[in-house]
Tab-separated table of C-alpha atoms and ligand atoms in Angstrom:
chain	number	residue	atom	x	y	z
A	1344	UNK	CA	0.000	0.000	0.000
A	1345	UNK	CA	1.215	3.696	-0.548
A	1346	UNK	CA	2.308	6.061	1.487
A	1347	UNK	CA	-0.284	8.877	1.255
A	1348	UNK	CA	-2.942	6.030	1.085
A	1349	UNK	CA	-1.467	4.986	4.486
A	1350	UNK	CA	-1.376	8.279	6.111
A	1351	UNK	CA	-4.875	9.026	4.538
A	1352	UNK	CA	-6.264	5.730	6.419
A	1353	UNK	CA	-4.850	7.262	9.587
A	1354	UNK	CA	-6.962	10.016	9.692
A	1355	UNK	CA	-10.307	9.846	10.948
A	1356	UNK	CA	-13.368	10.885	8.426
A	1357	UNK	CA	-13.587	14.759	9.265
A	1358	UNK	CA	-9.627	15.133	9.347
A	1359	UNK	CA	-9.406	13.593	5.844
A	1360	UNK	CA	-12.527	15.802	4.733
A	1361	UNK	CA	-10.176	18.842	5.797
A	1362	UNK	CA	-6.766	17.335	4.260
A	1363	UNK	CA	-8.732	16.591	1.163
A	1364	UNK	CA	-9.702	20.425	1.030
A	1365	UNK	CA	-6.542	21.795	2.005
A	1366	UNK	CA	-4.840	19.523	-0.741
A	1367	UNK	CA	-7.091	20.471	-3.454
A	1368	UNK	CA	-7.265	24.338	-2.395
A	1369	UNK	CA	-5.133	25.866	-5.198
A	1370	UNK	CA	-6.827	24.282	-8.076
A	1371	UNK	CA	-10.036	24.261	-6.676
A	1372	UNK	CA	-9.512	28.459	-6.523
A	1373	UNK	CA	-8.538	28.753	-9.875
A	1374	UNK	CA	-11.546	26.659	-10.952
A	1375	UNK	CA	-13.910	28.813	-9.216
A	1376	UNK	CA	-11.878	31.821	-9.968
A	1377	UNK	CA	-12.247	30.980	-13.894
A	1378	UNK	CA	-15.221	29.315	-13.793
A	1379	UNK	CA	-14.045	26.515	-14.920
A	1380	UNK	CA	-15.685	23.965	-12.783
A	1381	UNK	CA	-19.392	23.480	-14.085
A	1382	UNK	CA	-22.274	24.733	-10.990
A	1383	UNK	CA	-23.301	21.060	-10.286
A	1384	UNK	CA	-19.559	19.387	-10.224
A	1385	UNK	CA	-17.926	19.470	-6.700
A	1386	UNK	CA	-15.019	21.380	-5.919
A	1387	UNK	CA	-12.115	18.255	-6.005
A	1388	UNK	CA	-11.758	18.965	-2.415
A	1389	UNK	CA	-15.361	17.742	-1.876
A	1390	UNK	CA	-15.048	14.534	-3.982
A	1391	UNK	CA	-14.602	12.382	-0.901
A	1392	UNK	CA	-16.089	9.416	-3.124
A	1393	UNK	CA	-12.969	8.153	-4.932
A	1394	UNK	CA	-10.425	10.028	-7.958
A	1395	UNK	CA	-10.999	9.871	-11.813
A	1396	UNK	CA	-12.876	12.230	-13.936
A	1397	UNK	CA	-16.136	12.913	-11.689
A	1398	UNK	CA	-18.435	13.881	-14.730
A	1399	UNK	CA	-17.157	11.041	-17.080
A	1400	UNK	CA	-17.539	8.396	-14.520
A	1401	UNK	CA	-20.770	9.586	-14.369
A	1402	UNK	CA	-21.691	9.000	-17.759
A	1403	UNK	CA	-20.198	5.888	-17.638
A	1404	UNK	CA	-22.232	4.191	-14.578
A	1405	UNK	CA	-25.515	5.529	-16.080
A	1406	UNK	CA	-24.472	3.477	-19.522
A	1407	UNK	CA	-23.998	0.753	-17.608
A	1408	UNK	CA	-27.582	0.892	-15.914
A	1409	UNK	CA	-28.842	1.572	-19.855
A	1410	UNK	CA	-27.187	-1.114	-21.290
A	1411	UNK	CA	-27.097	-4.387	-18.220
A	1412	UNK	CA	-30.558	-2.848	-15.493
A	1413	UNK	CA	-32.494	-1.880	-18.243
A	1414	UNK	CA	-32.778	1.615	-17.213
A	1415	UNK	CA	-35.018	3.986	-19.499
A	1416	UNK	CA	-36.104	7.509	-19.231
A	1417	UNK	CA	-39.193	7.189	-17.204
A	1418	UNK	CA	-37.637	4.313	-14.723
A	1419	UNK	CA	-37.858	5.187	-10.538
A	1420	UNK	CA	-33.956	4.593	-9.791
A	1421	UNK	CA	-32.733	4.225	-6.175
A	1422	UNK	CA	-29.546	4.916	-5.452
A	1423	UNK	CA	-28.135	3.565	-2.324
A	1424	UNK	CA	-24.414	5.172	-1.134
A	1425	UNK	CA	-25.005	7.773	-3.630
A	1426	UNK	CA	-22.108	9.743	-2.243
A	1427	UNK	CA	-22.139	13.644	-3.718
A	1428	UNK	CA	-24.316	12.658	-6.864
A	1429	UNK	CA	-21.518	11.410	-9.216
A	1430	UNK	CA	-24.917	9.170	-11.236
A	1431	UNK	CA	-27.312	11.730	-9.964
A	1432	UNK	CA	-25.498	14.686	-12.577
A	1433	UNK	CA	-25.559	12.404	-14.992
A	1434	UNK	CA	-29.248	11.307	-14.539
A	1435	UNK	CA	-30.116	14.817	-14.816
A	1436	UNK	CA	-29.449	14.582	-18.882
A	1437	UNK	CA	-32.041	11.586	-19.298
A	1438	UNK	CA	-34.488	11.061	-16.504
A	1439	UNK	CA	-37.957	12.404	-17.741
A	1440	UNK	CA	-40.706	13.786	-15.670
A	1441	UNK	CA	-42.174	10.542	-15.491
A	1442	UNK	CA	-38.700	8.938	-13.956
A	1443	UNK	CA	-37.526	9.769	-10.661
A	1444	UNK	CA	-34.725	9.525	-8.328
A	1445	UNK	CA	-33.890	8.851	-4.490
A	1446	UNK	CA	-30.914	8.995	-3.224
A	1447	UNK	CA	-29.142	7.898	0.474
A	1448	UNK	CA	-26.026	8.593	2.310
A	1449	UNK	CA	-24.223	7.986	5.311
A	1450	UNK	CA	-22.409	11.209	4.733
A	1451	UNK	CA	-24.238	14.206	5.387
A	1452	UNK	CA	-21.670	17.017	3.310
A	1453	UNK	CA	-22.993	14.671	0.345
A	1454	UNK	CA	-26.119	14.538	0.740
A	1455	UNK	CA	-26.168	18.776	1.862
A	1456	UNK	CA	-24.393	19.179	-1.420
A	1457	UNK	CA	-27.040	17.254	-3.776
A	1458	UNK	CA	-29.767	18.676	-2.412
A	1459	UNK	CA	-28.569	22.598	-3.154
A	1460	UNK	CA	-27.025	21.572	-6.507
A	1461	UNK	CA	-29.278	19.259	-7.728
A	1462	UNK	CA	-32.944	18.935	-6.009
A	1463	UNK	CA	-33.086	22.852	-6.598
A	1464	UNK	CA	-33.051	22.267	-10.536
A	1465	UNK	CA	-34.414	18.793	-10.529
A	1466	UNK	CA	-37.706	18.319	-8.135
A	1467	UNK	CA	-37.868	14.550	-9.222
A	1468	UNK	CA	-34.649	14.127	-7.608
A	1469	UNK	CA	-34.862	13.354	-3.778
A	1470	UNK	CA	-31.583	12.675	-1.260
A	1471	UNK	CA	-31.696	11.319	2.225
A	1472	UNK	CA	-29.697	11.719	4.500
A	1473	UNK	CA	-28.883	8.124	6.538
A	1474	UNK	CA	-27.254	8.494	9.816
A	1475	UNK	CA	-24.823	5.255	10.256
A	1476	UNK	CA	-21.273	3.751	11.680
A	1477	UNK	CA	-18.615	3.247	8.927
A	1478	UNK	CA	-15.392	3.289	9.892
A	1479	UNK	CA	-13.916	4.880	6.647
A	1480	UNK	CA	-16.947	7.451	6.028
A	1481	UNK	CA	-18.931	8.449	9.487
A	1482	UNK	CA	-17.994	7.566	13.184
A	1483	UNK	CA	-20.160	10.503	14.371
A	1484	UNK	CA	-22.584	7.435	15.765
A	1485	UNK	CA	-23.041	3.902	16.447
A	1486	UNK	CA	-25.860	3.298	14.003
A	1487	UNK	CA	-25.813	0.451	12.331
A	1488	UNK	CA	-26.199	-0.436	8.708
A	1489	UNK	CA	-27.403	-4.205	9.347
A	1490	UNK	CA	-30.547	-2.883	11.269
A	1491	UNK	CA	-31.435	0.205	9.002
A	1492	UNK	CA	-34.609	-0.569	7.046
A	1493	UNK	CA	-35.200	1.095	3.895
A	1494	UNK	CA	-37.822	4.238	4.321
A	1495	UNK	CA	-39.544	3.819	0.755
A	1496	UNK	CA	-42.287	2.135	-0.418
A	1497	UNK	CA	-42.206	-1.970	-0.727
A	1498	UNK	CA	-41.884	-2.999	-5.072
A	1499	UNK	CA	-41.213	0.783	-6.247
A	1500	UNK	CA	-38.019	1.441	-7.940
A	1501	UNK	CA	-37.294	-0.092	-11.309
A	1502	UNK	CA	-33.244	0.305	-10.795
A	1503	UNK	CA	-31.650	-0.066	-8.022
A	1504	UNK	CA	-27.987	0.829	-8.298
A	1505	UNK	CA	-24.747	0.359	-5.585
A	1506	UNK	CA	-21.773	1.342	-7.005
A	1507	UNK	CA	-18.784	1.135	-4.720
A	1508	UNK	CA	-21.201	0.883	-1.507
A	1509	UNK	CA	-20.849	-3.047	-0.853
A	1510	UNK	CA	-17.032	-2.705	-1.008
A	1511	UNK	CA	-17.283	-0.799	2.157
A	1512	UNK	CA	-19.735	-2.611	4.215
A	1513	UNK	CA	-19.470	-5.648	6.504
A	1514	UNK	CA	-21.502	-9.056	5.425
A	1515	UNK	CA	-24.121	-8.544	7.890
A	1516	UNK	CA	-24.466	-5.260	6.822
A	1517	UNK	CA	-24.412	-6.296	3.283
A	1518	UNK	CA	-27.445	-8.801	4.269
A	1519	UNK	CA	-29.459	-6.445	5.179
A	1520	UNK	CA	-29.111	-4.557	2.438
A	1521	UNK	CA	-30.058	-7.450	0.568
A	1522	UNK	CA	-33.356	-7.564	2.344
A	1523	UNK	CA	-34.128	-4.008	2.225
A	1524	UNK	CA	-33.234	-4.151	-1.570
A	1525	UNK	CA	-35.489	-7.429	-1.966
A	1526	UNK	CA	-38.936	-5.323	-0.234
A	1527	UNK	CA	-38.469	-2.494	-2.713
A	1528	UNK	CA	-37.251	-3.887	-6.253
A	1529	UNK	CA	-39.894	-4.087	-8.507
A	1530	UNK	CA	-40.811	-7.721	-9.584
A	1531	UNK	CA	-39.507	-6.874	-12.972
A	1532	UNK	CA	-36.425	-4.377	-11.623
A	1533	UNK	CA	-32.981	-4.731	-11.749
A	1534	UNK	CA	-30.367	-3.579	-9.561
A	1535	UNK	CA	-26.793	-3.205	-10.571
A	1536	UNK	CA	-24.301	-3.709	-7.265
A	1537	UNK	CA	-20.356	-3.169	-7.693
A	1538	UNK	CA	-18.064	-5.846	-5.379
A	1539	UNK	CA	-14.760	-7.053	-4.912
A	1540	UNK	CA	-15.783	-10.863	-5.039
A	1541	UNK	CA	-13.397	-13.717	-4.096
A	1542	UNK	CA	-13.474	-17.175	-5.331
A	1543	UNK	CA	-10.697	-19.564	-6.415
A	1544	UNK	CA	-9.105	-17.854	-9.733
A	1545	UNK	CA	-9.151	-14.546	-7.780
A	1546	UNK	CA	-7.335	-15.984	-4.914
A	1547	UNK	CA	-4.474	-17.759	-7.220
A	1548	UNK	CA	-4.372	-14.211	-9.313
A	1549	UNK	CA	-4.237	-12.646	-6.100
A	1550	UNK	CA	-1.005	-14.910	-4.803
A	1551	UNK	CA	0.242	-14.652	-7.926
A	1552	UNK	CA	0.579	-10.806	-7.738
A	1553	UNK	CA	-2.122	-10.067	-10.633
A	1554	UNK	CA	-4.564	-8.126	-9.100
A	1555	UNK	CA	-4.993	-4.655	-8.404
A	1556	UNK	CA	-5.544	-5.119	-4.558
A	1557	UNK	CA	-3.978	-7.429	-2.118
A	1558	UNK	CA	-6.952	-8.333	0.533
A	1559	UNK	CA	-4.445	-10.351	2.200
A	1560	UNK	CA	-6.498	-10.455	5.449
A	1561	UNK	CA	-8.657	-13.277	5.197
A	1562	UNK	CA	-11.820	-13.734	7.683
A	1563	UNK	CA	-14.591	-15.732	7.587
A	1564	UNK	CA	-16.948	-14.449	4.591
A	1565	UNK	CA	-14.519	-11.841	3.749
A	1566	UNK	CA	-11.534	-10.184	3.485
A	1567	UNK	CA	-9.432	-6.706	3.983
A	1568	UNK	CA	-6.765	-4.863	2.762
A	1569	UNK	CA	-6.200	-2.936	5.794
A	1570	UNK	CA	-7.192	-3.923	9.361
A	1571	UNK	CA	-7.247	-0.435	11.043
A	1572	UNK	CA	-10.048	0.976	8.675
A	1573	UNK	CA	-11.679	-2.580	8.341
A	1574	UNK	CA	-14.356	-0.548	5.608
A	1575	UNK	CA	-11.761	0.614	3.495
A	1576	UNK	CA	-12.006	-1.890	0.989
A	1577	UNK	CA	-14.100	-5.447	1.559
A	1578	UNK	CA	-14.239	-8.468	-0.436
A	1579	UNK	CA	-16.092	-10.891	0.268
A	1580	UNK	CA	-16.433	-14.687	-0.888
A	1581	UNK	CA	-18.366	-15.273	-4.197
A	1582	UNK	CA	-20.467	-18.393	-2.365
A	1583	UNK	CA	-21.159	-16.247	0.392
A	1584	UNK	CA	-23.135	-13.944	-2.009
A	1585	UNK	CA	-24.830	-16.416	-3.419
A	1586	UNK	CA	-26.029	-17.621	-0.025
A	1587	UNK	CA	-27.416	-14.224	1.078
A	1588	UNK	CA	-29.214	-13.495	-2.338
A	1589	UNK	CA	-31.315	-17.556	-2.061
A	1590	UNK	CA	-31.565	-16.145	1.782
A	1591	UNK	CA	-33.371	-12.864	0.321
A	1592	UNK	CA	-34.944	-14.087	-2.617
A	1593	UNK	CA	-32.422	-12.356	-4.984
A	1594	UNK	CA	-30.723	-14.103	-7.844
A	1595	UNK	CA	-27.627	-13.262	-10.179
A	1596	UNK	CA	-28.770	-12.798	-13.790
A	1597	UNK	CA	-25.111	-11.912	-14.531
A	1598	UNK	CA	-21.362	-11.078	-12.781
A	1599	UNK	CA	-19.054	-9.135	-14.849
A	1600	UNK	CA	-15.525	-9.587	-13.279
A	1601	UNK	CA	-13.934	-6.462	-13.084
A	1602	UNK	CA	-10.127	-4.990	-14.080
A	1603	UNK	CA	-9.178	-5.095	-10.342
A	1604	UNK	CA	-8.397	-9.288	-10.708
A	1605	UNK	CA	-7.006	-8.023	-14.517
A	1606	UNK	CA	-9.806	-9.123	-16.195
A	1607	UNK	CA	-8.846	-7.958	-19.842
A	1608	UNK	CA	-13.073	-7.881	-20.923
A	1609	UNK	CA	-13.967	-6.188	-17.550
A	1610	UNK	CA	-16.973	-3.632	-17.480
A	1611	UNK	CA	-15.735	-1.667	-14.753
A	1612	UNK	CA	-12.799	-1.547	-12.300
A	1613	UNK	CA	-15.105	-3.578	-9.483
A	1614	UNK	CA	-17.030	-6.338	-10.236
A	1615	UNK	CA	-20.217	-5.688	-11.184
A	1616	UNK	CA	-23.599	-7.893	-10.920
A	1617	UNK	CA	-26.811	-7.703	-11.884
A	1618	UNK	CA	-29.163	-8.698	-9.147
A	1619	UNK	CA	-33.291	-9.611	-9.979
A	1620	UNK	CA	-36.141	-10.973	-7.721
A	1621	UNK	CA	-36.346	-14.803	-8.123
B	107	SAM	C1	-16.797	5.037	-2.904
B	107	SAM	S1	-18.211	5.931	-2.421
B	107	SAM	C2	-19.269	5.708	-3.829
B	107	SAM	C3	-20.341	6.751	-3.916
B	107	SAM	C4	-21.298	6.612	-5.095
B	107	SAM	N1	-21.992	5.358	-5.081
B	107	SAM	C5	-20.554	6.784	-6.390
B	107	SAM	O1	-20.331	5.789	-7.094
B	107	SAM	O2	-20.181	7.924	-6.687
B	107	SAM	C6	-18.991	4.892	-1.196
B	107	SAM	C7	-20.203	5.553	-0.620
B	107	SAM	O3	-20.924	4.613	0.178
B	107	SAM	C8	-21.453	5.314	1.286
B	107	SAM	N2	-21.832	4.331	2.318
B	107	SAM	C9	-21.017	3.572	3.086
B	107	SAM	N3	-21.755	2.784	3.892
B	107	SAM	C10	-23.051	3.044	3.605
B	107	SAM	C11	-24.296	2.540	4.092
B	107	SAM	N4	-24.359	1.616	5.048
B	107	SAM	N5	-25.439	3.010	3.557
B	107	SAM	C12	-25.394	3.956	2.581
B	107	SAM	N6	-24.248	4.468	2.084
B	107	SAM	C13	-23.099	4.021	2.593
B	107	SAM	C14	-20.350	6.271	1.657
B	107	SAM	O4	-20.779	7.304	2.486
B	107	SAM	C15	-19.894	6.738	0.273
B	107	SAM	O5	-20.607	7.857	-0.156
């Protein structure tokens, strides 16, 4: 692991928020300065989500919802973990007033964000924000994620997306999720969730030095990269998922390995899979 990412880990959540600003502040300046940065983008130093081009990724998860959860223009999308609206700007260009979209975060600067930037402009776009424990994002309580129950309506959305959400949380957490997910998927919905999954090939890639990450922590269910800030990055075993989704009444209509274990065909850097009610 790097240096910075090691120093970054040893921060707490509100002392990284401030590093991240203080690191960004110059070109974050001169972006606002020229007007540069476009009014519903973050400031860098905001973008606690992850690096890469915030408006392209974007664009690039929504295509994915097009083209593998059978997203359309009037669909109800829920986005769970939906961070500082990296999908929600892009939803903006193609959600008609017939579609909608909620959004929920653990992290309230998100969430504070969205709703200036986006819910102003867009009424049929909704953010919550979720009060709970993760030890990378929010430590301001000891909410948990495994006893949270979704506050929206049971068989309403269409889409359900996770991108980068499960990769944080715990497997209890995760079942709940599954649950929660289960009550308010449509019967015909999709939902697209992003994972770092482990089964054999990964593990002998993974010894083998071929993989992006090195979870080299192994528990039961799952395993870490780093065991101070346990929801830095998760993996968790393949036939562990498939045991929660037949426990929920989920199935896998597809997993797309992703370029994390070098997968040369890979849709996206985590592995994504497209989750349907049985
Ligand atoms: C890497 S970011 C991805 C954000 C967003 N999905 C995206 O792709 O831009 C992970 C997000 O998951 C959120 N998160 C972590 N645990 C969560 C939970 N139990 N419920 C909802 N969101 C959670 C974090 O606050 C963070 O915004």
């Amino acid at each position: 692991m790097g240096l910075l990412r090691n120093i970054y880990y040893s921060l707490s959540p509100s002392m990284r928020f401030v590093a991240r600003r203080l690191y960004y502040l110059p070109i974050d300046t001169y972006d606002s300065i020229t007007g540069r940065r476009k009014e519903m983008i973050p400031p860098r130093g905001m973008i606690f989500i992850g690096a890469g081009d915030f408006e392209k990724q974007g664009l690039h998860l929504m295509e994915l919802l097009k083209k593998h959860a059978g997203l359309r223009p009037d669909s109800r999308v829920l986005d769970v973990g939906c961070g500082i609206g990296r999908l929600a700007v892009a939803l903006t260009t193609y959600l008609d007033r017939q579609g909608s979209y909620e959004g929920f975060d653990i992290v309230k600067k998100g969430i504070d964000w969205c709703e200036k930037k986006i819910s102003s402009k867009y009424p049929n776009f909704h953010f919550l924000h979720i009060d709970l424990k993760n030890d990378l994002y929010n430590l301001k309580t000891e909410n948990q994620a495994r006893h949270f129950k979704f506050p929206y309506e049971n068989n309403s959305f269409d889409c359900i997306v996770l991108t980068s959400v499960f990769t944080h949380m715990m497997p209890e957490d995760i079942l709940n999720y599954l649950e929660q997910i289960s009550s308010v998927l449509k019967t015909d919905g999709k939902c697209l969730a992003t994972f770092f999954l482990l089964n054999k090939e990964v593990k002998e890639k993974m010894a083998a030095k071929q993989t992006f990450f090195d979870f080299k922590h192994a528990y039961e269910g799952y395993s870490l990269i780093d065991k101070r800030v346990k929801e830095a990055n998760i993996a968790l075993e393949e036939e562990l998922l498939y045991t929660f989704l037949e426990e929920k009444g989920l199935k896998a209509d597809a997993i797309h390995y992703g370029a994390w274990s070098a997968n040369a065909d890979a849709l996206d850097f985590q592995d994504v899979v497209i989750l349907s009610k049985k």
